[in-house]
XYZ file of C-alpha atoms in Angstrom:
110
model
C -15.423 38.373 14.174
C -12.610 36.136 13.913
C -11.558 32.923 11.775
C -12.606 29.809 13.631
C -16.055 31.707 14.822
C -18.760 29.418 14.752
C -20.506 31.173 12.890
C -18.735 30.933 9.510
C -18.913 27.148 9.614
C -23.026 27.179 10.373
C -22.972 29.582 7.386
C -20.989 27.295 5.039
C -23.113 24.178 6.371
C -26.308 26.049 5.887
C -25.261 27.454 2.055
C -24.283 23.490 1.238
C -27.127 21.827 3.026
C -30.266 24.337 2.320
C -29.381 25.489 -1.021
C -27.773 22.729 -2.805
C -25.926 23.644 -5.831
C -27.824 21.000 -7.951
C -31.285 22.747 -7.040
C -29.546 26.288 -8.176
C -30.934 26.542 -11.707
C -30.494 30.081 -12.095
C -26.857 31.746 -11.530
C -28.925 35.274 -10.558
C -29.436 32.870 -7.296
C -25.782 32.519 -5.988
C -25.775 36.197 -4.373
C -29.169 35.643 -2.935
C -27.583 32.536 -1.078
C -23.694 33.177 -0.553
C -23.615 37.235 -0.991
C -24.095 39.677 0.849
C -28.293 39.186 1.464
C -27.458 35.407 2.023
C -25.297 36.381 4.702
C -27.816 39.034 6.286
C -30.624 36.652 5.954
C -28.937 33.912 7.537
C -27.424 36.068 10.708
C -31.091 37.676 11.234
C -32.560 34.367 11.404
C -29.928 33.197 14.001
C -29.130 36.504 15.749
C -29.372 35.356 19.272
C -27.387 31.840 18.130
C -23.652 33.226 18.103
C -21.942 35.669 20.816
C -19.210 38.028 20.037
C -20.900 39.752 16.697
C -20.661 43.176 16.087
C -22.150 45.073 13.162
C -21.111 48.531 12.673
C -22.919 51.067 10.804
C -24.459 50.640 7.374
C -21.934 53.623 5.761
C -18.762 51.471 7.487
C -19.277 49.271 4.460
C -22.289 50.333 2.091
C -22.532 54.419 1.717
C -24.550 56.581 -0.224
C -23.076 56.656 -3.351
C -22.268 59.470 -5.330
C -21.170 60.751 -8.912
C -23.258 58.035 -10.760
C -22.362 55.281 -8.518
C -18.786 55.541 -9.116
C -17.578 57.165 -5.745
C -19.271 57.155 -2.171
C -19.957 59.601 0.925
C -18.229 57.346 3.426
C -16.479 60.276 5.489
C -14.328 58.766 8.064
C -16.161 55.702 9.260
C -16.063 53.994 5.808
C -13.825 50.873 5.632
C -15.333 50.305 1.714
C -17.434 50.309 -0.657
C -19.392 47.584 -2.982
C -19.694 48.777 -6.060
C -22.107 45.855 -7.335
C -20.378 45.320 -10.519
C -20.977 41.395 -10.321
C -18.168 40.899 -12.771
C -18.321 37.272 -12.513
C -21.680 37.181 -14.124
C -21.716 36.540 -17.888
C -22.044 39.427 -19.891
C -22.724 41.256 -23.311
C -19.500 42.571 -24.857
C -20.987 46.299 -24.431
C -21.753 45.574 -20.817
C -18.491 44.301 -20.211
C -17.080 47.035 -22.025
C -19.170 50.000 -19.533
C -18.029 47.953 -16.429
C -14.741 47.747 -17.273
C -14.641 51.895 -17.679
C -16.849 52.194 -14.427
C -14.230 50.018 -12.292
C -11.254 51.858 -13.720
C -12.830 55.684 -13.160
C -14.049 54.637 -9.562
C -10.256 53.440 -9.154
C -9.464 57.641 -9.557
C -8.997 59.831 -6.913
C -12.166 62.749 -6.527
């Protein structure tokens, strides 16, 4: 799906006019809006609405991870991976500290 499709700008209306950022108390709600599960949610609810849409495979862009959730079994259809870090959530220092070593060991080869 392209820039310009129509259906990034119903998506951007719907984020600002449904789910106001004043009525988002809680920044655990962001990803439920504007992540991917906002997105989902708001292309199942419109599916028929917008023409040219193609979703490939879950494993193009969310396979079964592997070695502790630091690598994936993709194969050859994988584009990537999301990892689920959240890293712009506020943290302890110790959490920090683990997800720092977790994006840095998924970063080497297998």
């Amino acid at each position: 799906m392209a820039a310009g499709h129509p259906f990034w700008a119903s998506l951007i209306e719907h984020i600002f006019v449904a789910h106001l950022p004043e009525r988002l108390t809680d920044h655990r709600q962001i990803p439920m809006v504007s992540g991917p599960r906002g997105l989902t949610n708001f292309y199942l609810s419109r599916e028929c609405g917008f023409q040219g849409i193609h979703c490939p495979a879950r494993d193009a862009f969310h396979p079964d991870r592997t070695w502790f959730g630091l690598g994936h079994r993709g194969g050859q259809i994988a584009v990537g991976s999301h990892l689920c870090w959240a890293s712009w959530r506020g943290k302890s220092t110790r959490r920090a500290i683990t997800n720092y070593l977790r994006r840095k060991s998924s970063a080497l080869p297998i």
